[in-house]
């Protein structure tokens, strides 16, 4: 069992086929000095053998310092690139350092590391596993234009991938070896590229995508990245992001070469 933010969680065993020493947890972080130490502690408690990399995405606070003090490796970006740019850094770090699997976990405490073993287990049957918020577990809800967009995108991506997906904008994902190599070379850094475009890219590369239900939590602290104004423009921006992903040329074959 694991105590997380005052709750007792029963851990799910990881598959015997997954070597946790070859698993890298990547935490994209922007001004998360109030949360990052707690999230790292949860990851290490749930999965003590995994590697942990915090990608400081141009923070102006003490995020990097708190992450290092908590025992994580830190890659600090000079400017804010967004989640896509941070994750591209994470995938390239993984390739350079011999990790086969990358798991993306938010640094604000909303993703529960206790669910990571469930994602890793599904990598026996898929190349990319999404932790889905709208698949029957937990009570997370999105409202208004944001929720409408999520439903439409889920239908489109389910049709493209040939499998039912209910949460294609989730940032809680596990990538297996084929996906890690693909994303190290071509991971999109544009708005929502880390979610919608990366899924389109994975499908076009012949990767298998699946999902597992997860429960989302409230932020542990700090300032949320969303607001009513941002939610109001989400529908238009996200639709444009999906259209661009669908019309963009398939990336040339090849893999990222580790230096």
mmCIF file of C-alpha atoms in Angstrom:
data_model
loop_
_atom_site.group_PDB
_atom_site.id
_atom_site.type_symbol
_atom_site.label_atom_id
_atom_site.label_comp_id
_atom_site.label_asym_id
_atom_site.label_seq_id
_atom_site.Cartn_x
_atom_site.Cartn_y
_atom_site.Cartn_z
ATOM 1 C CA UNK A 1 0.000 0.000 0.000
ATOM 2 C CA UNK A 2 1.008 3.630 -0.527
ATOM 3 C CA UNK A 3 -0.126 6.744 1.297
ATOM 4 C CA UNK A 4 -0.625 9.566 -1.225
ATOM 5 C CA UNK A 5 -1.734 13.035 -0.166
ATOM 6 C CA UNK A 6 -3.556 11.636 2.851
ATOM 7 C CA UNK A 7 -5.112 8.670 1.015
ATOM 8 C CA UNK A 8 -4.184 5.011 1.250
ATOM 9 C CA UNK A 9 -3.871 3.466 -2.215
ATOM 10 C CA UNK A 10 -3.518 -0.229 -2.954
ATOM 11 C CA UNK A 11 -0.783 -0.608 -5.563
ATOM 12 C CA UNK A 12 -1.243 -2.673 -8.715
ATOM 13 C CA UNK A 13 1.652 -5.074 -9.381
ATOM 14 C CA UNK A 14 3.825 -4.273 -12.384
ATOM 15 C CA UNK A 15 4.141 -6.924 -15.082
ATOM 16 C CA UNK A 16 7.161 -9.210 -14.794
ATOM 17 C CA UNK A 17 8.099 -8.247 -18.354
ATOM 18 C CA UNK A 18 8.766 -4.611 -17.364
ATOM 19 C CA UNK A 19 12.205 -3.826 -15.968
ATOM 20 C CA UNK A 20 11.605 -0.753 -13.820
ATOM 21 C CA UNK A 21 15.271 0.182 -14.102
ATOM 22 C CA UNK A 22 14.589 0.866 -17.807
ATOM 23 C CA UNK A 23 11.526 3.024 -17.075
ATOM 24 C CA UNK A 24 11.870 6.817 -16.987
ATOM 25 C CA UNK A 25 9.220 9.009 -15.361
ATOM 26 C CA UNK A 26 9.298 12.433 -17.029
ATOM 27 C CA UNK A 27 7.808 15.370 -15.134
ATOM 28 C CA UNK A 28 7.374 18.519 -17.282
ATOM 29 C CA UNK A 29 7.361 21.391 -14.813
ATOM 30 C CA UNK A 30 6.708 25.129 -15.028
ATOM 31 C CA UNK A 31 6.850 27.026 -11.723
ATOM 32 C CA UNK A 32 5.934 23.999 -9.614
ATOM 33 C CA UNK A 33 8.193 24.625 -6.612
ATOM 34 C CA UNK A 34 5.260 24.011 -4.247
ATOM 35 C CA UNK A 35 4.375 20.612 -5.711
ATOM 36 C CA UNK A 36 7.423 19.022 -7.300
ATOM 37 C CA UNK A 37 8.977 17.576 -4.142
ATOM 38 C CA UNK A 38 5.710 15.895 -3.158
ATOM 39 C CA UNK A 39 5.191 14.413 -6.631
ATOM 40 C CA UNK A 40 8.760 13.063 -6.765
ATOM 41 C CA UNK A 41 8.327 11.515 -3.318
ATOM 42 C CA UNK A 42 5.133 9.781 -4.486
ATOM 43 C CA UNK A 43 6.829 8.439 -7.609
ATOM 44 C CA UNK A 44 9.772 7.079 -5.633
ATOM 45 C CA UNK A 45 7.465 5.504 -3.052
ATOM 46 C CA UNK A 46 5.317 3.814 -5.678
ATOM 47 C CA UNK A 47 8.145 2.834 -8.066
ATOM 48 C CA UNK A 48 11.496 2.993 -6.261
ATOM 49 C CA UNK A 49 13.528 1.520 -9.136
ATOM 50 C CA UNK A 50 12.470 3.903 -11.927
ATOM 51 C CA UNK A 51 14.444 6.863 -13.200
ATOM 52 C CA UNK A 52 12.947 10.292 -12.559
ATOM 53 C CA UNK A 53 13.617 13.293 -14.807
ATOM 54 C CA UNK A 54 12.164 16.739 -14.157
ATOM 55 C CA UNK A 55 12.198 18.949 -17.249
ATOM 56 C CA UNK A 56 12.107 22.514 -15.933
ATOM 57 C CA UNK A 57 10.352 24.338 -18.757
ATOM 58 C CA UNK A 58 11.758 27.813 -18.184
ATOM 59 C CA UNK A 59 10.566 28.217 -14.587
ATOM 60 C CA UNK A 60 11.219 31.478 -12.760
ATOM 61 C CA UNK A 61 10.938 29.947 -9.284
ATOM 62 C CA UNK A 62 12.855 27.243 -7.393
ATOM 63 C CA UNK A 63 11.436 24.253 -9.295
ATOM 64 C CA UNK A 64 14.867 22.939 -10.388
ATOM 65 C CA UNK A 65 16.376 23.322 -6.932
ATOM 66 C CA UNK A 66 13.475 21.542 -5.222
ATOM 67 C CA UNK A 67 13.612 18.731 -7.802
ATOM 68 C CA UNK A 68 17.346 18.152 -7.275
ATOM 69 C CA UNK A 69 16.919 18.240 -3.507
ATOM 70 C CA UNK A 70 14.260 15.532 -3.903
ATOM 71 C CA UNK A 71 16.666 13.235 -5.770
ATOM 72 C CA UNK A 72 15.468 13.682 -9.354
ATOM 73 C CA UNK A 73 17.581 14.351 -12.414
ATOM 74 C CA UNK A 74 16.856 17.788 -13.861
ATOM 75 C CA UNK A 75 16.988 19.122 -17.419
ATOM 76 C CA UNK A 76 16.486 22.874 -17.389
ATOM 77 C CA UNK A 77 15.247 24.642 -20.521
ATOM 78 C CA UNK A 78 16.399 28.219 -20.998
ATOM 79 C CA UNK A 79 12.990 29.326 -22.280
ATOM 80 C CA UNK A 80 9.451 28.045 -21.953
ATOM 81 C CA UNK A 81 8.757 25.593 -24.810
ATOM 82 C CA UNK A 82 5.507 24.102 -23.535
ATOM 83 C CA UNK A 83 4.758 20.506 -22.613
ATOM 84 C CA UNK A 84 5.628 19.237 -26.099
ATOM 85 C CA UNK A 85 9.097 20.746 -26.015
ATOM 86 C CA UNK A 86 9.657 19.493 -22.468
ATOM 87 C CA UNK A 87 8.584 15.965 -23.368
ATOM 88 C CA UNK A 88 10.760 15.936 -26.488
ATOM 89 C CA UNK A 89 13.679 16.685 -24.161
ATOM 90 C CA UNK A 90 12.546 13.806 -21.961
ATOM 91 C CA UNK A 91 12.350 11.316 -24.812
ATOM 92 C CA UNK A 92 15.813 12.269 -26.042
ATOM 93 C CA UNK A 93 17.202 11.931 -22.535
ATOM 94 C CA UNK A 94 15.649 8.459 -22.371
ATOM 95 C CA UNK A 95 17.296 7.336 -25.622
ATOM 96 C CA UNK A 96 20.677 8.734 -24.588
ATOM 97 C CA UNK A 97 20.544 7.020 -21.211
ATOM 98 C CA UNK A 98 19.233 3.580 -22.150
ATOM 99 C CA UNK A 99 15.598 3.811 -20.991
ATOM 100 C CA UNK A 100 13.074 1.714 -22.935
ATOM 101 C CA UNK A 101 9.871 3.185 -21.490
ATOM 102 C CA UNK A 102 8.844 6.783 -20.784
ATOM 103 C CA UNK A 103 5.898 7.702 -18.575
ATOM 104 C CA UNK A 104 4.657 11.289 -18.602
ATOM 105 C CA UNK A 105 3.355 12.497 -15.234
ATOM 106 C CA UNK A 106 2.184 16.040 -14.451
ATOM 107 C CA UNK A 107 4.126 17.977 -11.809
ATOM 108 C CA UNK A 108 1.063 19.519 -10.183
ATOM 109 C CA UNK A 109 -0.051 16.404 -8.296
ATOM 110 C CA UNK A 110 -3.114 15.642 -10.423
ATOM 111 C CA UNK A 111 -1.732 12.376 -11.812
ATOM 112 C CA UNK A 112 -1.511 9.617 -9.223
ATOM 113 C CA UNK A 113 1.758 7.649 -9.553
ATOM 114 C CA UNK A 114 -0.051 4.650 -8.057
ATOM 115 C CA UNK A 115 -1.710 4.222 -11.486
ATOM 116 C CA UNK A 116 1.611 3.955 -13.335
ATOM 117 C CA UNK A 117 1.862 0.139 -12.916
ATOM 118 C CA UNK A 118 -1.508 -0.189 -14.674
ATOM 119 C CA UNK A 119 -0.180 1.766 -17.647
ATOM 120 C CA UNK A 120 3.038 -0.268 -17.718
ATOM 121 C CA UNK A 121 1.113 -3.555 -17.692
ATOM 122 C CA UNK A 122 -0.764 -2.541 -20.836
ATOM 123 C CA UNK A 123 2.507 -1.963 -22.695
ATOM 124 C CA UNK A 124 2.628 -5.752 -23.125
ATOM 125 C CA UNK A 125 -0.124 -5.283 -25.726
ATOM 126 C CA UNK A 126 0.402 -1.715 -26.994
ATOM 127 C CA UNK A 127 3.039 0.862 -27.862
ATOM 128 C CA UNK A 128 1.325 3.826 -26.232
ATOM 129 C CA UNK A 129 -1.017 3.721 -23.233
ATOM 130 C CA UNK A 130 -3.212 6.649 -22.207
ATOM 131 C CA UNK A 131 -4.378 7.182 -18.642
ATOM 132 C CA UNK A 132 -7.998 8.067 -19.433
ATOM 133 C CA UNK A 133 -10.010 10.352 -17.151
ATOM 134 C CA UNK A 134 -13.380 9.614 -18.787
ATOM 135 C CA UNK A 135 -13.351 5.817 -18.767
ATOM 136 C CA UNK A 136 -15.339 4.935 -15.672
ATOM 137 C CA UNK A 137 -12.921 5.667 -12.822
ATOM 138 C CA UNK A 138 -12.952 8.778 -10.644
ATOM 139 C CA UNK A 139 -15.213 11.825 -10.845
ATOM 140 C CA UNK A 140 -13.139 14.228 -12.954
ATOM 141 C CA UNK A 141 -15.319 16.399 -15.205
ATOM 142 C CA UNK A 142 -14.678 18.996 -17.883
ATOM 143 C CA UNK A 143 -17.419 21.453 -18.805
ATOM 144 C CA UNK A 144 -18.423 23.788 -21.588
ATOM 145 C CA UNK A 145 -16.471 24.113 -24.857
ATOM 146 C CA UNK A 146 -13.528 22.190 -23.409
ATOM 147 C CA UNK A 147 -15.659 19.096 -22.784
ATOM 148 C CA UNK A 148 -17.373 19.332 -26.199
ATOM 149 C CA UNK A 149 -14.004 19.493 -27.898
ATOM 150 C CA UNK A 150 -12.710 16.501 -25.927
ATOM 151 C CA UNK A 151 -15.687 14.392 -27.026
ATOM 152 C CA UNK A 152 -15.294 15.314 -30.695
ATOM 153 C CA UNK A 153 -11.547 14.673 -30.646
ATOM 154 C CA UNK A 154 -12.079 11.325 -28.951
ATOM 155 C CA UNK A 155 -14.438 10.244 -31.735
ATOM 156 C CA UNK A 156 -12.014 11.366 -34.456
ATOM 157 C CA UNK A 157 -8.958 9.719 -32.880
ATOM 158 C CA UNK A 158 -10.916 6.522 -32.136
ATOM 159 C CA UNK A 159 -11.823 6.318 -35.828
ATOM 160 C CA UNK A 160 -8.246 6.979 -36.954
ATOM 161 C CA UNK A 161 -6.666 4.528 -34.517
ATOM 162 C CA UNK A 162 -9.264 1.787 -34.866
ATOM 163 C CA UNK A 163 -9.759 1.544 -31.092
ATOM 164 C CA UNK A 164 -12.082 3.267 -28.646
ATOM 165 C CA UNK A 165 -10.398 6.205 -26.922
ATOM 166 C CA UNK A 166 -12.262 8.474 -24.518
ATOM 167 C CA UNK A 167 -9.559 10.893 -23.389
ATOM 168 C CA UNK A 168 -7.169 11.872 -26.182
ATOM 169 C CA UNK A 169 -6.009 15.072 -24.460
ATOM 170 C CA UNK A 170 -4.734 13.295 -21.353
ATOM 171 C CA UNK A 171 -1.145 14.095 -20.405
ATOM 172 C CA UNK A 172 -0.790 10.885 -18.387
ATOM 173 C CA UNK A 173 0.772 8.406 -20.835
ATOM 174 C CA UNK A 174 3.237 5.518 -21.043
ATOM 175 C CA UNK A 175 5.309 5.042 -24.193
ATOM 176 C CA UNK A 176 6.955 1.722 -25.036
ATOM 177 C CA UNK A 177 10.266 1.270 -26.902
ATOM 178 C CA UNK A 178 8.908 1.894 -30.427
ATOM 179 C CA UNK A 179 7.073 5.030 -29.329
ATOM 180 C CA UNK A 180 10.098 6.306 -27.387
ATOM 181 C CA UNK A 181 12.301 6.063 -30.483
ATOM 182 C CA UNK A 182 9.677 7.728 -32.678
ATOM 183 C CA UNK A 183 9.022 10.577 -30.255
ATOM 184 C CA UNK A 184 12.710 11.218 -29.548
ATOM 185 C CA UNK A 185 13.100 11.983 -33.253
ATOM 186 C CA UNK A 186 9.798 13.684 -34.094
ATOM 187 C CA UNK A 187 7.836 14.698 -30.979
ATOM 188 C CA UNK A 188 5.693 17.773 -31.807
ATOM 189 C CA UNK A 189 6.191 20.862 -29.653
ATOM 190 C CA UNK A 190 3.239 22.971 -30.877
ATOM 191 C CA UNK A 191 0.043 23.662 -28.914
ATOM 192 C CA UNK A 192 -1.573 20.315 -28.006
ATOM 193 C CA UNK A 193 1.125 18.572 -30.034
ATOM 194 C CA UNK A 194 1.953 16.495 -26.973
ATOM 195 C CA UNK A 195 -1.571 15.071 -27.028
ATOM 196 C CA UNK A 196 -3.509 15.230 -30.297
ATOM 197 C CA UNK A 197 -0.661 15.412 -32.811
ATOM 198 C CA UNK A 198 1.466 12.837 -31.023
ATOM 199 C CA UNK A 199 -1.419 10.355 -31.209
ATOM 200 C CA UNK A 200 -1.936 11.022 -34.921
ATOM 201 C CA UNK A 201 1.809 10.598 -35.443
ATOM 202 C CA UNK A 202 1.807 7.303 -33.532
ATOM 203 C CA UNK A 203 -1.086 5.926 -35.594
ATOM 204 C CA UNK A 204 0.596 6.897 -38.876
ATOM 205 C CA UNK A 205 3.768 5.136 -37.706
ATOM 206 C CA UNK A 206 1.804 1.923 -37.158
ATOM 207 C CA UNK A 207 1.922 2.008 -33.363
ATOM 208 C CA UNK A 208 -0.858 0.491 -31.298
ATOM 209 C CA UNK A 209 -2.632 2.797 -28.844
ATOM 210 C CA UNK A 210 -4.833 1.802 -25.930
ATOM 211 C CA UNK A 211 -6.062 3.314 -22.674
ATOM 212 C CA UNK A 212 -6.671 2.432 -19.034
ATOM 213 C CA UNK A 213 -9.086 4.251 -16.717
ATOM 214 C CA UNK A 214 -7.489 6.475 -14.054
ATOM 215 C CA UNK A 215 -8.781 8.831 -11.396
ATOM 216 C CA UNK A 216 -7.614 12.444 -11.614
ATOM 217 C CA UNK A 217 -6.914 14.469 -8.473
ATOM 218 C CA UNK A 218 -7.076 18.169 -7.633
ATOM 219 C CA UNK A 219 -3.890 20.205 -7.851
ATOM 220 C CA UNK A 220 -1.750 19.790 -4.725
ATOM 221 C CA UNK A 221 -0.989 23.531 -4.660
ATOM 222 C CA UNK A 222 0.117 26.495 -6.726
ATOM 223 C CA UNK A 223 -1.762 28.226 -9.528
ATOM 224 C CA UNK A 224 -3.821 26.230 -12.080
ATOM 225 C CA UNK A 225 -2.841 26.642 -15.712
ATOM 226 C CA UNK A 226 -6.474 26.906 -16.859
ATOM 227 C CA UNK A 227 -8.998 29.713 -16.464
ATOM 228 C CA UNK A 228 -12.490 30.546 -17.807
ATOM 229 C CA UNK A 229 -10.936 32.649 -20.557
ATOM 230 C CA UNK A 230 -8.542 29.896 -21.616
ATOM 231 C CA UNK A 231 -11.348 27.354 -21.570
ATOM 232 C CA UNK A 232 -13.443 29.605 -23.811
ATOM 233 C CA UNK A 233 -10.819 29.625 -26.576
ATOM 234 C CA UNK A 234 -9.893 25.964 -26.128
ATOM 235 C CA UNK A 235 -12.392 24.699 -28.707
ATOM 236 C CA UNK A 236 -11.044 26.847 -31.544
ATOM 237 C CA UNK A 237 -7.352 26.318 -30.791
ATOM 238 C CA UNK A 238 -7.712 22.590 -30.212
ATOM 239 C CA UNK A 239 -9.706 22.129 -33.418
ATOM 240 C CA UNK A 240 -7.009 23.941 -35.371
ATOM 241 C CA UNK A 241 -4.348 21.784 -33.723
ATOM 242 C CA UNK A 242 -6.135 18.590 -34.766
ATOM 243 C CA UNK A 243 -6.670 19.790 -38.347
ATOM 244 C CA UNK A 244 -2.985 20.660 -38.677
ATOM 245 C CA UNK A 245 -2.025 17.262 -37.252
ATOM 246 C CA UNK A 246 -4.191 15.485 -39.809
ATOM 247 C CA UNK A 247 -2.918 17.418 -42.830
ATOM 248 C CA UNK A 248 0.735 17.528 -41.820
ATOM 249 C CA UNK A 249 3.038 15.260 -43.763
ATOM 250 C CA UNK A 250 4.085 12.010 -42.211
ATOM 251 C CA UNK A 251 7.593 12.429 -40.709
ATOM 252 C CA UNK A 252 10.407 10.778 -42.558
ATOM 253 C CA UNK A 253 11.459 7.431 -41.220
ATOM 254 C CA UNK A 254 14.508 7.367 -39.024
ATOM 255 C CA UNK A 255 15.306 7.578 -35.355
ATOM 256 C CA UNK A 256 16.957 10.011 -33.021
ATOM 257 C CA UNK A 257 20.665 9.360 -32.806
ATOM 258 C CA UNK A 258 21.943 9.445 -29.244
ATOM 259 C CA UNK A 259 25.145 11.417 -28.960
#
